[in-house]
Amino acid sequence: AQTVTQSQPEMSVQEAETVTLSCTYDTSESNYYLFWYKQPPSRQMILVIRQEAYKQQNATENRFSVNFQKAAKSFSLKISDSQLGDTAMYFCAFMKRNTGNQFYFGTGTSLTVIP
Amino acid sequence: EAGVAQSPRYKIIEKRQSVAFWCNPISGHATLYWYQQILGQGPKLLIQFQNNGVVDDSQLPKDRFSAERLKGVDSTLKIQPAKLEDSAVYLCASSSLALFGRNSGANVLTFGAGSRLTVL
């Protein structure tokens, strides 16, 4: 079975600063994808960034970037120039691609951006 | 494109009563997921459909939970009888198995707003 671990239940960052959220996963699969999803307070979950496991280059989306270490099974999210709107729960997710596109989520990290 | 629609948004019931949630995925999305999200936790997969067939229901408490997607589009999730520990947000999501790449454009897994269930 696949497991996704987020070891930081809560984090805070000053506005305009940089913060890194950690995620590790355990799998025997070779063909998979990793995601970070954001869930703002009382709002629906949206995709932040995704990474294909076969790609060595780290994904970036504007202020969001990942550090993907496949051998270490680590997938951290870096948020640069943090904004108040970044305050949310962040979930790391794993999807295996052999059959069924099944997704597995971590327990989340609650990020608060302090003005 | 229209998003994933869910209803009702909120439901309060007494324990041992029944409740049903409805989900309409994004048009053309073959895969539909129901997740249970207890406060402070990550989403837990209850059931996954591919068109109208079940891909994974290993974590669905089948003695009280049921789900169907008869025509491969809309889906309903039912709980009967409800227990206190069923209080959670029930998230529906859909996926198109879209190809990855810089120009794919679409989210792979798109969530609805969720249905918040409180069991008293």
PDB file of C-alpha atoms in Angstrom:
ATOM      1  CA  ALA A   1       0.000   0.000   0.000  1.00  0.00           C
ATOM      2  CA  GLN A   2       1.053   3.542  -0.636  1.00  0.00           C
ATOM      3  CA  THR A   3       1.503   5.942   2.281  1.00  0.00           C
ATOM      4  CA  VAL A   4       2.031   9.678   2.257  1.00  0.00           C
ATOM      5  CA  THR A   5       3.487  11.389   5.316  1.00  0.00           C
ATOM      6  CA  GLN A   6       3.409  15.054   6.156  1.00  0.00           C
ATOM      7  CA  SER A   7       5.321  15.519   9.389  1.00  0.00           C
ATOM      8  CA  GLN A   8       4.494  19.198   9.939  1.00  0.00           C
ATOM      9  CA  PRO A   9       0.908  19.571  11.188  1.00  0.00           C
ATOM     10  CA  GLU A  10       1.195  23.357  11.424  1.00  0.00           C
ATOM     11  CA  MET A  11       3.525  25.995  10.072  1.00  0.00           C
ATOM     12  CA  SER A  12       3.614  29.752   9.890  1.00  0.00           C
ATOM     13  CA  VAL A  13       5.518  32.222   7.778  1.00  0.00           C
ATOM     14  CA  GLN A  14       5.799  35.960   7.588  1.00  0.00           C
ATOM     15  CA  GLU A  15       4.300  37.610   4.571  1.00  0.00           C
ATOM     16  CA  ALA A  16       6.828  37.891   1.695  1.00  0.00           C
ATOM     17  CA  GLU A  17       9.074  35.222   3.214  1.00  0.00           C
ATOM     18  CA  THR A  18       9.736  31.717   1.921  1.00  0.00           C
ATOM     19  CA  VAL A  19       8.451  28.519   3.487  1.00  0.00           C
ATOM     20  CA  THR A  20       8.988  24.843   2.712  1.00  0.00           C
ATOM     21  CA  LEU A  21       6.461  22.114   3.441  1.00  0.00           C
ATOM     22  CA  SER A  22       7.699  18.538   3.704  1.00  0.00           C
ATOM     23  CA  CYS A  23       6.259  15.348   2.300  1.00  0.00           C
ATOM     24  CA  THR A  24       7.572  11.822   2.119  1.00  0.00           C
ATOM     25  CA  TYR A  25       5.947   8.814   0.557  1.00  0.00           C
ATOM     26  CA  ASP A  26       6.411   5.110   0.432  1.00  0.00           C
ATOM     27  CA  THR A  27       5.776   3.064  -2.673  1.00  0.00           C
ATOM     28  CA  SER A  28       7.115   0.189  -4.711  1.00  0.00           C
ATOM     29  CA  GLU A  29       5.648   1.682  -7.880  1.00  0.00           C
ATOM     30  CA  SER A  30       7.875   3.165 -10.563  1.00  0.00           C
ATOM     31  CA  ASN A  31       5.204   4.970 -12.557  1.00  0.00           C
ATOM     32  CA  TYR A  32       3.487   7.595 -10.450  1.00  0.00           C
ATOM     33  CA  TYR A  33       2.750  11.253  -9.980  1.00  0.00           C
ATOM     34  CA  LEU A  34       2.917  13.583  -7.015  1.00  0.00           C
ATOM     35  CA  PHE A  35       0.774  16.586  -6.249  1.00  0.00           C
ATOM     36  CA  TRP A  36       0.323  19.381  -3.797  1.00  0.00           C
ATOM     37  CA  TYR A  37      -3.245  20.479  -3.200  1.00  0.00           C
ATOM     38  CA  LYS A  38      -4.375  23.564  -1.305  1.00  0.00           C
ATOM     39  CA  GLN A  39      -7.568  23.791   0.744  1.00  0.00           C
ATOM     40  CA  PRO A  40      -8.288  27.347   1.949  1.00  0.00           C
ATOM     41  CA  PRO A  41     -10.525  27.721   5.005  1.00  0.00           C
ATOM     42  CA  SER A  42     -14.083  26.693   4.088  1.00  0.00           C
ATOM     43  CA  ARG A  43     -13.212  26.517   0.425  1.00  0.00           C
ATOM     44  CA  GLN A  44     -12.681  23.695  -1.971  1.00  0.00           C
ATOM     45  CA  MET A  45      -9.473  21.885  -2.684  1.00  0.00           C
ATOM     46  CA  ILE A  46      -7.472  23.071  -5.657  1.00  0.00           C
ATOM     47  CA  LEU A  47      -4.332  21.830  -7.359  1.00  0.00           C
ATOM     48  CA  VAL A  48      -1.162  23.781  -6.651  1.00  0.00           C
ATOM     49  CA  ILE A  49       1.493  21.824  -8.515  1.00  0.00           C
ATOM     50  CA  ARG A  50       2.190  18.367  -9.919  1.00  0.00           C
ATOM     51  CA  GLN A  51       5.264  16.315 -10.713  1.00  0.00           C
ATOM     52  CA  GLU A  52       5.718  13.295 -12.937  1.00  0.00           C
ATOM     53  CA  ALA A  53       8.014  10.762 -11.290  1.00  0.00           C
ATOM     54  CA  TYR A  54       9.863  10.034 -14.517  1.00  0.00           C
ATOM     55  CA  LYS A  55      10.931  13.664 -14.828  1.00  0.00           C
ATOM     56  CA  GLN A  56      14.072  14.706 -13.003  1.00  0.00           C
ATOM     57  CA  GLN A  57      13.382  18.406 -13.415  1.00  0.00           C
ATOM     58  CA  ASN A  58      11.512  19.927 -10.501  1.00  0.00           C
ATOM     59  CA  ALA A  59       8.133  21.421 -11.329  1.00  0.00           C
ATOM     60  CA  THR A  60       7.517  25.135 -10.827  1.00  0.00           C
ATOM     61  CA  GLU A  61       4.350  27.219 -10.965  1.00  0.00           C
ATOM     62  CA  ASN A  62       4.971  30.902 -10.364  1.00  0.00           C
ATOM     63  CA  ARG A  63       5.792  31.246  -6.645  1.00  0.00           C
ATOM     64  CA  PHE A  64       5.430  27.511  -6.024  1.00  0.00           C
ATOM     65  CA  SER A  65       8.164  24.982  -6.665  1.00  0.00           C
ATOM     66  CA  VAL A  66       8.959  21.477  -5.559  1.00  0.00           C
ATOM     67  CA  ASN A  67      12.100  19.631  -4.554  1.00  0.00           C
ATOM     68  CA  PHE A  68      11.571  16.100  -5.809  1.00  0.00           C
ATOM     69  CA  GLN A  69      14.074  13.560  -4.511  1.00  0.00           C
ATOM     70  CA  LYS A  70      12.974  10.242  -5.996  1.00  0.00           C
ATOM     71  CA  ALA A  71      15.557   8.054  -4.291  1.00  0.00           C
ATOM     72  CA  ALA A  72      14.705   9.546  -0.928  1.00  0.00           C
ATOM     73  CA  LYS A  73      10.969   9.484  -1.741  1.00  0.00           C
ATOM     74  CA  SER A  74      10.699  13.092  -0.745  1.00  0.00           C
ATOM     75  CA  PHE A  75       8.538  15.778  -2.320  1.00  0.00           C
ATOM     76  CA  SER A  76       8.674  19.168  -0.610  1.00  0.00           C
ATOM     77  CA  LEU A  77       6.822  22.319  -1.602  1.00  0.00           C
ATOM     78  CA  LYS A  78       8.485  25.715  -1.504  1.00  0.00           C
ATOM     79  CA  ILE A  79       6.352  28.832  -1.454  1.00  0.00           C
ATOM     80  CA  SER A  80       8.248  32.001  -2.223  1.00  0.00           C
ATOM     81  CA  ASP A  81       7.076  35.542  -1.455  1.00  0.00           C
ATOM     82  CA  SER A  82       4.290  34.193   0.755  1.00  0.00           C
ATOM     83  CA  GLN A  83       0.968  36.000   0.507  1.00  0.00           C
ATOM     84  CA  LEU A  84      -1.964  36.177   2.904  1.00  0.00           C
ATOM     85  CA  GLY A  85      -4.006  34.185   0.410  1.00  0.00           C
ATOM     86  CA  ASP A  86      -1.602  31.280   0.801  1.00  0.00           C
ATOM     87  CA  THR A  87      -3.080  30.590   4.243  1.00  0.00           C
ATOM     88  CA  ALA A  88      -4.612  27.134   3.873  1.00  0.00           C
ATOM     89  CA  MET A  89      -4.251  23.429   4.491  1.00  0.00           C
ATOM     90  CA  TYR A  90      -1.762  21.878   2.096  1.00  0.00           C
ATOM     91  CA  PHE A  91      -2.043  18.224   1.176  1.00  0.00           C
ATOM     92  CA  CYS A  92       0.583  16.151  -0.507  1.00  0.00           C
ATOM     93  CA  ALA A  93      -0.859  13.433  -2.744  1.00  0.00           C
ATOM     94  CA  PHE A  94       0.434  10.399  -4.608  1.00  0.00           C
ATOM     95  CA  MET A  95      -1.154   8.812  -7.639  1.00  0.00           C
ATOM     96  CA  LYS A  96      -0.116   5.516  -9.127  1.00  0.00           C
ATOM     97  CA  ARG A  97      -0.585   5.090 -12.810  1.00  0.00           C
ATOM     98  CA  ASN A  98      -0.558   1.361 -13.387  1.00  0.00           C
ATOM     99  CA  THR A  99      -4.299   0.947 -13.051  1.00  0.00           C
ATOM    100  CA  GLY A 100      -7.124   3.055 -11.814  1.00  0.00           C
ATOM    101  CA  ASN A 101      -5.363   6.358 -11.155  1.00  0.00           C
ATOM    102  CA  GLN A 102      -5.789   5.936  -7.418  1.00  0.00           C
ATOM    103  CA  PHE A 103      -4.882   8.924  -5.274  1.00  0.00           C
ATOM    104  CA  TYR A 104      -3.508   8.825  -1.733  1.00  0.00           C
ATOM    105  CA  PHE A 105      -3.348  11.914   0.467  1.00  0.00           C
ATOM    106  CA  GLY A 106      -1.231  12.916   3.429  1.00  0.00           C
ATOM    107  CA  THR A 107      -2.695  14.317   6.633  1.00  0.00           C
ATOM    108  CA  GLY A 108      -1.992  17.894   5.664  1.00  0.00           C
ATOM    109  CA  THR A 109      -0.016  20.890   6.874  1.00  0.00           C
ATOM    110  CA  SER A 110      -1.866  23.947   8.083  1.00  0.00           C
ATOM    111  CA  LEU A 111       0.006  27.011   6.851  1.00  0.00           C
ATOM    112  CA  THR A 112      -0.652  30.465   8.265  1.00  0.00           C
ATOM    113  CA  VAL A 113       0.818  33.518   6.603  1.00  0.00           C
ATOM    114  CA  ILE A 114       1.337  36.273   9.153  1.00  0.00           C
ATOM    115  CA  PRO A 115       0.999  39.884   8.007  1.00  0.00           C
TER     116      PRO A 115
ATOM    117  CA  GLU B   1     -15.975  24.471 -17.894  1.00  0.00           C
ATOM    118  CA  ALA B   2     -18.422  23.859 -15.068  1.00  0.00           C
ATOM    119  CA  GLY B   3     -16.903  22.379 -11.929  1.00  0.00           C
ATOM    120  CA  VAL B   4     -17.834  19.357  -9.867  1.00  0.00           C
ATOM    121  CA  ALA B   5     -21.258  19.934  -8.341  1.00  0.00           C
ATOM    122  CA  GLN B   6     -22.245  18.510  -4.964  1.00  0.00           C
ATOM    123  CA  SER B   7     -25.377  18.703  -2.875  1.00  0.00           C
ATOM    124  CA  PRO B   8     -26.419  19.296  -0.226  1.00  0.00           C
ATOM    125  CA  ARG B   9     -23.658  21.521   1.109  1.00  0.00           C
ATOM    126  CA  TYR B  10     -24.690  20.932   4.687  1.00  0.00           C
ATOM    127  CA  LYS B  11     -26.711  18.227   6.408  1.00  0.00           C
ATOM    128  CA  ILE B  12     -27.476  17.644  10.064  1.00  0.00           C
ATOM    129  CA  ILE B  13     -29.075  14.366  11.092  1.00  0.00           C
ATOM    130  CA  GLU B  14     -29.601  12.265  14.188  1.00  0.00           C
ATOM    131  CA  LYS B  15     -27.626   9.054  14.576  1.00  0.00           C
ATOM    132  CA  ARG B  16     -29.270   6.028  12.996  1.00  0.00           C
ATOM    133  CA  GLN B  17     -30.939   8.217  10.361  1.00  0.00           C
ATOM    134  CA  SER B  18     -30.032   8.009   6.704  1.00  0.00           C
ATOM    135  CA  VAL B  19     -28.540  10.586   4.352  1.00  0.00           C
ATOM    136  CA  ALA B  20     -27.674  10.777   0.677  1.00  0.00           C
ATOM    137  CA  PHE B  21     -25.191  12.965  -1.147  1.00  0.00           C
ATOM    138  CA  TRP B  22     -25.180  13.717  -4.835  1.00  0.00           C
ATOM    139  CA  CYS B  23     -22.316  14.517  -7.169  1.00  0.00           C
ATOM    140  CA  ASN B  24     -22.220  15.634 -10.781  1.00  0.00           C
ATOM    141  CA  PRO B  25     -18.666  15.469 -12.163  1.00  0.00           C
ATOM    142  CA  ILE B  26     -17.116  17.573 -14.868  1.00  0.00           C
ATOM    143  CA  SER B  27     -18.573  16.647 -18.225  1.00  0.00           C
ATOM    144  CA  GLY B  28     -16.576  13.911 -19.882  1.00  0.00           C
ATOM    145  CA  HIS B  29     -14.662  12.888 -16.772  1.00  0.00           C
ATOM    146  CA  ALA B  30     -14.705   9.111 -16.646  1.00  0.00           C
ATOM    147  CA  THR B  31     -13.339   8.683 -13.133  1.00  0.00           C
ATOM    148  CA  LEU B  32     -15.269   9.754 -10.064  1.00  0.00           C
ATOM    149  CA  TYR B  33     -14.089   9.586  -6.475  1.00  0.00           C
ATOM    150  CA  TRP B  34     -15.801   9.931  -3.105  1.00  0.00           C
ATOM    151  CA  TYR B  35     -13.575  10.952  -0.218  1.00  0.00           C
ATOM    152  CA  GLN B  36     -14.337  11.330   3.471  1.00  0.00           C
ATOM    153  CA  GLN B  37     -12.481  14.160   5.206  1.00  0.00           C
ATOM    154  CA  ILE B  38     -12.743  14.239   8.974  1.00  0.00           C
ATOM    155  CA  LEU B  39     -11.867  17.574  10.564  1.00  0.00           C
ATOM    156  CA  GLY B  40      -8.111  18.048  10.721  1.00  0.00           C
ATOM    157  CA  GLN B  41      -7.320  15.030   8.552  1.00  0.00           C
ATOM    158  CA  GLY B  42      -6.550  14.373   4.934  1.00  0.00           C
ATOM    159  CA  PRO B  43      -9.118  12.990   2.509  1.00  0.00           C
ATOM    160  CA  LYS B  44      -9.681   9.262   2.757  1.00  0.00           C
ATOM    161  CA  LEU B  45     -10.853   7.464  -0.369  1.00  0.00           C
ATOM    162  CA  LEU B  46     -14.194   5.731   0.080  1.00  0.00           C
ATOM    163  CA  ILE B  47     -14.895   4.618  -3.459  1.00  0.00           C
ATOM    164  CA  GLN B  48     -13.620   5.201  -6.977  1.00  0.00           C
ATOM    165  CA  PHE B  49     -15.628   4.677 -10.142  1.00  0.00           C
ATOM    166  CA  GLN B  50     -14.402   4.349 -13.708  1.00  0.00           C
ATOM    167  CA  ASN B  51     -17.482   5.134 -15.794  1.00  0.00           C
ATOM    168  CA  ASN B  52     -20.120   3.079 -13.955  1.00  0.00           C
ATOM    169  CA  GLY B  53     -17.790   0.387 -12.657  1.00  0.00           C
ATOM    170  CA  VAL B  54     -16.128   0.305  -9.239  1.00  0.00           C
ATOM    171  CA  VAL B  55     -12.321   0.509  -9.301  1.00  0.00           C
ATOM    172  CA  ASP B  56     -11.688   0.606  -5.554  1.00  0.00           C
ATOM    173  CA  ASP B  57     -14.106   0.406  -2.627  1.00  0.00           C
ATOM    174  CA  SER B  58     -11.770  -1.261  -0.161  1.00  0.00           C
ATOM    175  CA  GLN B  59     -12.225   1.460   2.473  1.00  0.00           C
ATOM    176  CA  LEU B  60     -15.976   1.848   2.116  1.00  0.00           C
ATOM    177  CA  PRO B  61     -17.807   0.619   5.253  1.00  0.00           C
ATOM    178  CA  LYS B  62     -20.197  -1.503   3.261  1.00  0.00           C
ATOM    179  CA  ASP B  63     -22.439  -2.315   6.209  1.00  0.00           C
ATOM    180  CA  ARG B  64     -23.669   1.271   6.223  1.00  0.00           C
ATOM    181  CA  PHE B  65     -22.288   3.073   3.170  1.00  0.00           C
ATOM    182  CA  SER B  66     -23.320   2.527  -0.417  1.00  0.00           C
ATOM    183  CA  ALA B  67     -22.592   4.369  -3.636  1.00  0.00           C
ATOM    184  CA  GLU B  68     -23.694   4.103  -7.216  1.00  0.00           C
ATOM    185  CA  ARG B  69     -23.009   5.674 -10.564  1.00  0.00           C
ATOM    186  CA  LEU B  70     -25.624   4.034 -12.718  1.00  0.00           C
ATOM    187  CA  LYS B  71     -25.169   5.862 -16.017  1.00  0.00           C
ATOM    188  CA  GLY B  72     -21.505   6.668 -15.632  1.00  0.00           C
ATOM    189  CA  VAL B  73     -22.190  10.330 -14.914  1.00  0.00           C
ATOM    190  CA  ASP B  74     -23.874  11.400 -11.643  1.00  0.00           C
ATOM    191  CA  SER B  75     -23.195   9.549  -8.444  1.00  0.00           C
ATOM    192  CA  THR B  76     -24.889   9.210  -5.081  1.00  0.00           C
ATOM    193  CA  LEU B  77     -23.347   8.231  -1.763  1.00  0.00           C
ATOM    194  CA  LYS B  78     -25.683   6.961   0.941  1.00  0.00           C
ATOM    195  CA  ILE B  79     -25.167   6.353   4.626  1.00  0.00           C
ATOM    196  CA  GLN B  80     -27.702   4.224   6.482  1.00  0.00           C
ATOM    197  CA  PRO B  81     -27.742   4.177   9.461  1.00  0.00           C
ATOM    198  CA  ALA B  82     -25.447   7.055  10.324  1.00  0.00           C
ATOM    199  CA  LYS B  83     -23.102   6.980  13.300  1.00  0.00           C
ATOM    200  CA  LEU B  84     -21.550   9.852  15.217  1.00  0.00           C
ATOM    201  CA  GLU B  85     -18.153   9.094  13.689  1.00  0.00           C
ATOM    202  CA  ASP B  86     -19.552   9.674  10.202  1.00  0.00           C
ATOM    203  CA  SER B  87     -19.490  13.416  10.870  1.00  0.00           C
ATOM    204  CA  ALA B  88     -17.182  14.703   8.167  1.00  0.00           C
ATOM    205  CA  VAL B  89     -17.008  16.493   4.860  1.00  0.00           C
ATOM    206  CA  TYR B  90     -17.746  14.215   1.929  1.00  0.00           C
ATOM    207  CA  LEU B  91     -15.771  15.285  -1.091  1.00  0.00           C
ATOM    208  CA  CYS B  92     -16.512  14.285  -4.633  1.00  0.00           C
ATOM    209  CA  ALA B  93     -13.801  14.595  -7.254  1.00  0.00           C
ATOM    210  CA  SER B  94     -13.465  13.692 -10.898  1.00  0.00           C
ATOM    211  CA  SER B  95     -10.620  13.022 -13.265  1.00  0.00           C
ATOM    212  CA  SER B  96     -10.291  12.876 -17.019  1.00  0.00           C
ATOM    213  CA  LEU B  97      -7.101  10.807 -17.188  1.00  0.00           C
ATOM    214  CA  ALA B  98      -5.767  13.851 -18.987  1.00  0.00           C
ATOM    215  CA  LEU B  99      -2.315  13.609 -20.452  1.00  0.00           C
ATOM    216  CA  PHE B 100       0.376  15.381 -18.515  1.00  0.00           C
ATOM    217  CA  GLY B 101       2.641  17.978 -19.968  1.00  0.00           C
ATOM    218  CA  ARG B 102       3.064  21.698 -20.130  1.00  0.00           C
ATOM    219  CA  ASN B 103       0.100  22.182 -22.450  1.00  0.00           C
ATOM    220  CA  SER B 104      -2.404  19.813 -20.836  1.00  0.00           C
ATOM    221  CA  GLY B 105      -4.056  22.673 -19.035  1.00  0.00           C
ATOM    222  CA  ALA B 106      -6.498  20.787 -16.870  1.00  0.00           C
ATOM    223  CA  ASN B 107      -6.262  19.729 -13.263  1.00  0.00           C
ATOM    224  CA  VAL B 108      -5.972  15.995 -13.031  1.00  0.00           C
ATOM    225  CA  LEU B 109      -8.231  15.670  -9.990  1.00  0.00           C
ATOM    226  CA  THR B 110     -10.909  18.320  -9.593  1.00  0.00           C
ATOM    227  CA  PHE B 111     -12.851  18.540  -6.350  1.00  0.00           C
ATOM    228  CA  GLY B 112     -16.305  19.730  -5.550  1.00  0.00           C
ATOM    229  CA  ALA B 113     -17.034  22.041  -2.637  1.00  0.00           C
ATOM    230  CA  GLY B 114     -17.972  19.118  -0.408  1.00  0.00           C
ATOM    231  CA  SER B 115     -20.971  18.115   1.663  1.00  0.00           C
ATOM    232  CA  ARG B 116     -20.576  18.674   5.378  1.00  0.00           C
ATOM    233  CA  LEU B 117     -22.382  16.081   7.482  1.00  0.00           C
ATOM    234  CA  THR B 118     -23.028  16.495  11.185  1.00  0.00           C
ATOM    235  CA  VAL B 119     -24.420  13.499  13.041  1.00  0.00           C
ATOM    236  CA  LEU B 120     -25.922  14.291  16.438  1.00  0.00           C
TER     237      LEU B 120
END
